[in-house]
Structures are given as C-alpha cells and as structure tokens.
mmCIF file of C-alpha atoms in Angstrom:
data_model
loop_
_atom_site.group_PDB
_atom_site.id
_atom_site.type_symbol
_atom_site.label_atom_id
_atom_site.label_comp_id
_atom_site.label_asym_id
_atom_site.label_seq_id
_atom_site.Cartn_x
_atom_site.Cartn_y
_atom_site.Cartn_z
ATOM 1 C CA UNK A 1 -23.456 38.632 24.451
ATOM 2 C CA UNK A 2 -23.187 34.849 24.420
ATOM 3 C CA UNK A 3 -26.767 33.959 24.096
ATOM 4 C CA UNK A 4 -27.134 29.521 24.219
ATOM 5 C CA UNK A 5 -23.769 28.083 24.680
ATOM 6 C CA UNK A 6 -23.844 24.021 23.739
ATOM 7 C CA UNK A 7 -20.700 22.284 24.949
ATOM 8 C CA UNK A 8 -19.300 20.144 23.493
ATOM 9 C CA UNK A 9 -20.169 20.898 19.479
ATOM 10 C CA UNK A 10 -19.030 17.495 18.184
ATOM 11 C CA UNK A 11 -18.869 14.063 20.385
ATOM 12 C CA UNK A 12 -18.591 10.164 19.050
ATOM 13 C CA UNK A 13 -19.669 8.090 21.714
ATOM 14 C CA UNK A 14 -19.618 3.862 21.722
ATOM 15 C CA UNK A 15 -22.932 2.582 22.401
ATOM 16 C CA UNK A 16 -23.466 2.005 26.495
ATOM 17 C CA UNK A 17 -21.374 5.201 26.823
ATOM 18 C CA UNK A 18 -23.076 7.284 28.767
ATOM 19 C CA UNK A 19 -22.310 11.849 28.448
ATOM 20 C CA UNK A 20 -23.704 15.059 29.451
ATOM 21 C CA UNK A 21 -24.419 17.393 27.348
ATOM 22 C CA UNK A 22 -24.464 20.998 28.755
ATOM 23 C CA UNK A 23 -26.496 24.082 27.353
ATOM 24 C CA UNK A 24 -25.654 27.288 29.372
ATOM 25 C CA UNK A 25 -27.851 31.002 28.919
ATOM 26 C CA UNK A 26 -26.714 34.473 29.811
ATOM 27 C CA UNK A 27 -30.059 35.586 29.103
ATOM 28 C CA UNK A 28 -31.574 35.401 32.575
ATOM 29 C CA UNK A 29 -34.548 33.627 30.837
ATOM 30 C CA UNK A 30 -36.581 31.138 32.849
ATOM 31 C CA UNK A 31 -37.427 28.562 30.343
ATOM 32 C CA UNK A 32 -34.875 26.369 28.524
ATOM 33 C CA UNK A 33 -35.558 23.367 26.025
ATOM 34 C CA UNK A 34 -33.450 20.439 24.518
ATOM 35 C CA UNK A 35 -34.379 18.996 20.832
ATOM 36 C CA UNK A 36 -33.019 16.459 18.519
ATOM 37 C CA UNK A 37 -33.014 17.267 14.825
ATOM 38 C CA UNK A 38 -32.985 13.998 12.450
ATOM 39 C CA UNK A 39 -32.808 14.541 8.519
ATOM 40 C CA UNK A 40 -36.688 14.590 7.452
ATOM 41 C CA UNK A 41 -37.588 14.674 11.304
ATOM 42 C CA UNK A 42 -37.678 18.091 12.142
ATOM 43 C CA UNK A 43 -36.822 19.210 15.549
ATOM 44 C CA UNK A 44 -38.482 17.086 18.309
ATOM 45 C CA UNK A 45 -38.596 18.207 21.798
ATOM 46 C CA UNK A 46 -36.767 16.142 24.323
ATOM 47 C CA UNK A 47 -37.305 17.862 27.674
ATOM 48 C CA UNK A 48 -37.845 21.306 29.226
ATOM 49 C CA UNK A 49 -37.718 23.617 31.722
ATOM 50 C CA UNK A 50 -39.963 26.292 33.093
ATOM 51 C CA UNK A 51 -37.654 26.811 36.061
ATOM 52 C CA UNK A 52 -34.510 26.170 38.193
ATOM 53 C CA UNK A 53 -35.299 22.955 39.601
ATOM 54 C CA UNK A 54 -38.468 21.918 37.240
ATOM 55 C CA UNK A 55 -38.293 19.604 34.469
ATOM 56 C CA UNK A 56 -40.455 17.918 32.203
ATOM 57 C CA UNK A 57 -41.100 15.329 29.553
ATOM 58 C CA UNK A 58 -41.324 16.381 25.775
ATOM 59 C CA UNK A 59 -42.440 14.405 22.675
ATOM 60 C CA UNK A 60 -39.440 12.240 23.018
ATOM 61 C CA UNK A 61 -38.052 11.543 26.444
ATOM 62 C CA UNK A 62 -37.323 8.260 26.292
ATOM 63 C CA UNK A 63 -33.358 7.207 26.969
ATOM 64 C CA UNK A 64 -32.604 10.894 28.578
ATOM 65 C CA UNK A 65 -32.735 13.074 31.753
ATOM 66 C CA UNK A 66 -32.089 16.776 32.771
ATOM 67 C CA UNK A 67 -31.345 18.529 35.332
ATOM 68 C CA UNK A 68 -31.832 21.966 35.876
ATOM 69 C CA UNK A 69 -29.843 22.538 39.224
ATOM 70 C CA UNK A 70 -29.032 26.627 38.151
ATOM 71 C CA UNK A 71 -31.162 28.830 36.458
ATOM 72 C CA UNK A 72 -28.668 29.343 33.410
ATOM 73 C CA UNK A 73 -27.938 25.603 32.997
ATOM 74 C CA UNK A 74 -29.798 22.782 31.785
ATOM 75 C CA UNK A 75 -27.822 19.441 31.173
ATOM 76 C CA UNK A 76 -29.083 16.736 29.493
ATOM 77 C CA UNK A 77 -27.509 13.208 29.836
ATOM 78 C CA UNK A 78 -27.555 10.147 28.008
ATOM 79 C CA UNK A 79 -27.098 7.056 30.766
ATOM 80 C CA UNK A 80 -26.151 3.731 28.157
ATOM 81 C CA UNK A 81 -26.018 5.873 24.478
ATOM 82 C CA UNK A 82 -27.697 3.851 21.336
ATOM 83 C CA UNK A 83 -27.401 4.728 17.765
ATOM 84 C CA UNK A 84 -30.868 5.524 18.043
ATOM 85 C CA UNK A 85 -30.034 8.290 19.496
ATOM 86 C CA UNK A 86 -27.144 9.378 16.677
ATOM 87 C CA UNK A 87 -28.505 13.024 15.991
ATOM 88 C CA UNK A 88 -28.177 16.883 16.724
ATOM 89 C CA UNK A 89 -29.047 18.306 19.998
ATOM 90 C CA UNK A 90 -29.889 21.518 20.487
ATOM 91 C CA UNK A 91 -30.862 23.589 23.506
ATOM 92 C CA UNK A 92 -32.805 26.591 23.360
ATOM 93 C CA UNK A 93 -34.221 29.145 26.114
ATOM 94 C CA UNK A 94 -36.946 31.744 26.061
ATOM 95 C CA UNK A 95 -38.412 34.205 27.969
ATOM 96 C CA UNK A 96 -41.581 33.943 26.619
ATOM 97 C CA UNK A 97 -42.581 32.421 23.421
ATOM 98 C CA UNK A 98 -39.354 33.467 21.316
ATOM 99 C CA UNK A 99 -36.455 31.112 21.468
ATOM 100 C CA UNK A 100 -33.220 31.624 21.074
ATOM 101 C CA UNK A 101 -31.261 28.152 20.107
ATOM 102 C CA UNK A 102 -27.425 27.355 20.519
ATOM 103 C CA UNK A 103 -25.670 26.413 17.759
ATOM 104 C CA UNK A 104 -25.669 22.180 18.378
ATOM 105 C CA UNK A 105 -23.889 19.039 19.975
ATOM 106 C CA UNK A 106 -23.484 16.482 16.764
ATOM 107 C CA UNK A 107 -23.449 12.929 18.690
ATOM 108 C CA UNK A 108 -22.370 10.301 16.834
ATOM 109 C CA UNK A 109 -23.470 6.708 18.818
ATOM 110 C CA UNK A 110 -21.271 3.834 17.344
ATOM 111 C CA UNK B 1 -49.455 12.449 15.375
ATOM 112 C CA UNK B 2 -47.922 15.437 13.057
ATOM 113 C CA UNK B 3 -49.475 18.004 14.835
ATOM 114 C CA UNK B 4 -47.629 20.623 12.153
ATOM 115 C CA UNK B 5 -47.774 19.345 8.673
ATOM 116 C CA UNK B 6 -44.956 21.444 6.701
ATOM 117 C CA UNK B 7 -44.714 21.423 2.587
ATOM 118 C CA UNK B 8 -42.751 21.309 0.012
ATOM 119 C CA UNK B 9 -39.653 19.432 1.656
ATOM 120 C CA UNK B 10 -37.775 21.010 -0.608
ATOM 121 C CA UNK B 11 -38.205 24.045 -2.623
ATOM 122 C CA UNK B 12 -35.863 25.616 -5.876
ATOM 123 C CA UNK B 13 -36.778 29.068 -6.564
ATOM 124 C CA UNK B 14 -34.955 31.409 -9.092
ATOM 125 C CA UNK B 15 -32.836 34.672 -7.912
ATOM 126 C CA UNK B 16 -35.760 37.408 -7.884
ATOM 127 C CA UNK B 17 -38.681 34.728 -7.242
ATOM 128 C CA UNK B 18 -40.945 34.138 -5.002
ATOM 129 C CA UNK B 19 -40.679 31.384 -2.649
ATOM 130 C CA UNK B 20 -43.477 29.867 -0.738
ATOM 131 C CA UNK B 21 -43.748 27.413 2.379
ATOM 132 C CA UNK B 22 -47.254 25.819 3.599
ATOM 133 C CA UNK B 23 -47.962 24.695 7.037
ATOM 134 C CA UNK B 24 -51.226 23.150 8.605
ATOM 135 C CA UNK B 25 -51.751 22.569 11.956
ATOM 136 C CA UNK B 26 -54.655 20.598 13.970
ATOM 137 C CA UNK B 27 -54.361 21.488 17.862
ATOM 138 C CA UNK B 28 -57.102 24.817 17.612
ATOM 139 C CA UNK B 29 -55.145 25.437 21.100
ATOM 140 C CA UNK B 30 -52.465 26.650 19.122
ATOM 141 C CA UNK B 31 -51.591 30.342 19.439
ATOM 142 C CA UNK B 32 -48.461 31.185 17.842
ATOM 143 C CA UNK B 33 -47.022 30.640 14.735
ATOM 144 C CA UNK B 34 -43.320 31.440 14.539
ATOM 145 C CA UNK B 35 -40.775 30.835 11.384
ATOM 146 C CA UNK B 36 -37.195 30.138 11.578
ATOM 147 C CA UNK B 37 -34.564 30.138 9.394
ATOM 148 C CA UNK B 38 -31.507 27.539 9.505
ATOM 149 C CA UNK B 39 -28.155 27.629 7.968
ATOM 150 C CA UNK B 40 -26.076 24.551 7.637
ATOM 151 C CA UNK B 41 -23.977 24.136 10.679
ATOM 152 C CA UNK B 42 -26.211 26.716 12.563
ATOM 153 C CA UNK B 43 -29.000 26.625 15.120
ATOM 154 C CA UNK B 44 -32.843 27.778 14.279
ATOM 155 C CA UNK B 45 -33.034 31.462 14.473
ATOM 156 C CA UNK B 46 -36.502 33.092 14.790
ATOM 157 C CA UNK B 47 -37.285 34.642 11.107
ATOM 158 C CA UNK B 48 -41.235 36.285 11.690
ATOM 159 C CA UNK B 49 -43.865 34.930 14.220
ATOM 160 C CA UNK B 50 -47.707 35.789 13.898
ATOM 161 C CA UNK B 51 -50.976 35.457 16.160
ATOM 162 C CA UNK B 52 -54.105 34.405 15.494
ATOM 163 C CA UNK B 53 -55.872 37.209 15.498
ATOM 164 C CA UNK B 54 -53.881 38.995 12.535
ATOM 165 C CA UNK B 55 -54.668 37.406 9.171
ATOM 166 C CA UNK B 56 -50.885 38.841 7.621
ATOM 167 C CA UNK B 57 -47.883 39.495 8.871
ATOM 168 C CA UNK B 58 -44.762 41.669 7.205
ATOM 169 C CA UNK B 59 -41.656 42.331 7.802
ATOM 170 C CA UNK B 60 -39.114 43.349 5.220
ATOM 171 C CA UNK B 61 -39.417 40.600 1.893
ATOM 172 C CA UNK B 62 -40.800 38.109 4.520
ATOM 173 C CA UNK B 63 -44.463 37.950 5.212
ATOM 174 C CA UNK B 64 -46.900 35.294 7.100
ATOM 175 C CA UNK B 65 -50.380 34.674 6.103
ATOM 176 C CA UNK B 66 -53.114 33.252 8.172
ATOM 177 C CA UNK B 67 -55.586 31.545 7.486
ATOM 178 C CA UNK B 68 -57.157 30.689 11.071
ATOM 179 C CA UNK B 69 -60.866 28.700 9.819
ATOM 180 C CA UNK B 70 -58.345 26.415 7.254
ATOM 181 C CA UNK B 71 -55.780 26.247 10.308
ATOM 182 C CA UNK B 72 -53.075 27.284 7.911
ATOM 183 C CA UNK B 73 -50.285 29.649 7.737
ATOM 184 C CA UNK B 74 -47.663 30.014 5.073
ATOM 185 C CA UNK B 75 -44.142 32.306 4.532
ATOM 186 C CA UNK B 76 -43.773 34.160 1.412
ATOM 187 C CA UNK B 77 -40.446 35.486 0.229
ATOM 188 C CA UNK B 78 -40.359 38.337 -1.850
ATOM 189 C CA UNK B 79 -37.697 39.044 -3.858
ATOM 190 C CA UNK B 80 -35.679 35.444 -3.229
ATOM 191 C CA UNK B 81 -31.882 35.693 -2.805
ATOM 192 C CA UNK B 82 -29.355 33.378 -2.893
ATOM 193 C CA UNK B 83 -28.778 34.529 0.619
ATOM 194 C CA UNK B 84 -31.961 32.859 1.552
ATOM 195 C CA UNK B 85 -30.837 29.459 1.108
ATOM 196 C CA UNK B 86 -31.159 27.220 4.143
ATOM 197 C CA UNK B 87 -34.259 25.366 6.022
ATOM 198 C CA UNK B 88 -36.865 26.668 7.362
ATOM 199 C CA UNK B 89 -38.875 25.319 9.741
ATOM 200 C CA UNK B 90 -42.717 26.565 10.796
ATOM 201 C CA UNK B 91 -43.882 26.088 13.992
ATOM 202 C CA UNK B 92 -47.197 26.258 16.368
ATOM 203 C CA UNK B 93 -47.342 26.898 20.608
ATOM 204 C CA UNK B 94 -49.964 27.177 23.062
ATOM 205 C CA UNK B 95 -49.164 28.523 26.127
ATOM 206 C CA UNK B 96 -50.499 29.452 29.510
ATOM 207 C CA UNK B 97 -49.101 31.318 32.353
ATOM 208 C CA UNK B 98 -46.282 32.500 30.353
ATOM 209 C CA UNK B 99 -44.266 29.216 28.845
ATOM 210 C CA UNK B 100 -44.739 27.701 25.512
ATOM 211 C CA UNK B 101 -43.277 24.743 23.568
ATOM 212 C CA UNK B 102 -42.965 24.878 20.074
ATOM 213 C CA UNK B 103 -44.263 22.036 17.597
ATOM 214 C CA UNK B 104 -41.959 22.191 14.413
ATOM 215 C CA UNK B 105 -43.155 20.929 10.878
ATOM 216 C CA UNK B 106 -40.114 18.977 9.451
ATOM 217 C CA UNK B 107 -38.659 21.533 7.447
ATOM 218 C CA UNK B 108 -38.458 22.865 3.470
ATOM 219 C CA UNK B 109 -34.964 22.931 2.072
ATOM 220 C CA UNK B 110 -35.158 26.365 0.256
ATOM 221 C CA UNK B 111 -32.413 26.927 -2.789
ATOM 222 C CA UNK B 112 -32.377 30.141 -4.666
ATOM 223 C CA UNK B 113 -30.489 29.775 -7.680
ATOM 224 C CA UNK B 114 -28.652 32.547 -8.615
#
C-alpha cells in the first residue's frame, strides 16, 4: 500500500530550468493537492484537483501549472524555476476531507 | 490574510507534561478542523480532526477543544513524550459537494525533553 508517491525526493535546479514534479495515488481518490512548505510559512496550497482533467488555482499559483491527465497523477511543473520558488513540495490526495500527503520533492533553485 | 492564526511557534514541554497548541480562525465557513503531526524529513500525517458541532474531541493522550463563538480550537497532549517531538500544524476547510482544501496555521515546533 503505496499511498502518495512524490518523484523525485531531492532536485537542484539552475534558475530558468524548467521540471516536473510528479505525485502519483493508489488510493483511487478523486481529489489531489500540491503545497509548498517554507520555514515559518506553513504549508500553502499551490493547485488542486477535484478530478481527472480539472484543475484549479490555490493561494499561490503563480510561476506553476498542473495537469491532471489520469486520475492517479497530478504533475506539477515549473516552466523558467526562480529561487523564489526554493522550497518543499508536497502532494496530497483525499477522498473527502482527510488527506493523505507524500513524503516531499526538496527543490533547490540556484 | 492569515485565515488560521497558529501559536506558540515553538513549544518545550517536559517528559510527562502537557503540551498545548492554539489556533484561531476567521472564515465562519469553516467546517473542519483537522491536526497533523510532522516529523523531520516526513510529510503531514492527519493526528485528530473535529467538527463544529462537538465542543471536544479525544482520542488516546490527544484531544481537540472547540470553542466555535471564540472561533478557536486548540490540541492538548496528555502525557508528552519524547516521541511527540515534531511540528504540528492545525488546519480549517469548508467544503461543498464533497471536496475541501485545507488552510494550515504555520506550525508549532513541539520538543519534549526527556
């Protein structure tokens, strides 16, 4: 029982890199979610899910997209990377209102 | 706008103590109130979750209280053990037709000192 599967865990990108990061459920649940975590920050939602094919903005969108093409993939990509966006991602899914998170991408932007 | 207001940011509490963690939230939308617990190195994993329309909420040494006309909640841990240590993070959802996204208060650091 995999649960949320984040590939990859670690990743140093130069900035103007662009990557995908990909968050895969075995769960067969309909809504997934991608957050950044910054010390002091908490986790701030990104983008979501509540379907194969449906996405939508979160609290901070900007410098991202998703794509939800299957129902137990969402993929978020970075298109020109900035330290800004130096942080941990981390993809969750729920069926209802309990998530269940992966364990993290750490992105380093230099 | 902090829509979850989360306090202390960090939080020492001797082996056998009690440790508590404050949250406030604003939205009156909001209808679920979930905890989770983070080790280092680790994604959030959901600790206790409470409704509205319960005022307390136990399970085991953890327990929520609610206190809906302040629009505050807290986590109480009985009994701290060093096995406790890690963040935790509280968190508030509305939902409708079935989805929800959480709100998360930054976090409290907790350390139980053995």
């Amino acid at each position: 029982n995999a649960g949320v599967t984040q590939t990859p865990k670690f990743r140093v990108l130069k900035t103007g890199q662009s990557m995908t990061l990909l968050c895969a459920q075995d769960m067969n649940h309909e809504y997934m979610y991608w957050y950044r975590q910054d010390p002091g920050m908490g986790l701030r939602l990104i983008h979501y899910s509540v379907g194969e094919g449906t996405t939508a903005k979160g609290e901070v969108p900007d410098g991202y997209n998703v794509s939800r093409l299957k129902k137990q993939n969402f993929l978020l990509g970075l298109e020109s990377a900035a330290p800004s966006q130096t942080s941990v991602y981390f993809c969750a899914s729920s069926r209802t209102h309990g998530y269940t998170f992966g364990s993290g991408t750490r992105l380093t932007v230099v | 706008q902090q829509q979850v207001k989360q306090s202390p940011q960090s939080l020492i509490v001797q082996k056998g103590g009690i440790s508590i963690i404050n949250c406030a939230y604003e939205n009156t939308a909001f209808d679920y109130f979930p905890w989770y617990q983070q080790f280092p190195g680790k994604g959030p994993a959901l600790l206790i979750a409470i409704r509205p329309d319960v005022s307390e909420k136990k399970e085991g040494r953890f327990t929520i209280s609610f206190n809906k006309s302040a629009k505050q909640f807290s986590l109480h841990i009985m009994d701290s053990q060093p096995g406790d240590s890690a963040t935790y993070f509280c968190a508030a959802s509305q939902g409708n037709s079935g989805y929800s996204t959480l709100t998360f208060g930054k976090g409290t650091m907790l350390l139980v000192s053995p």
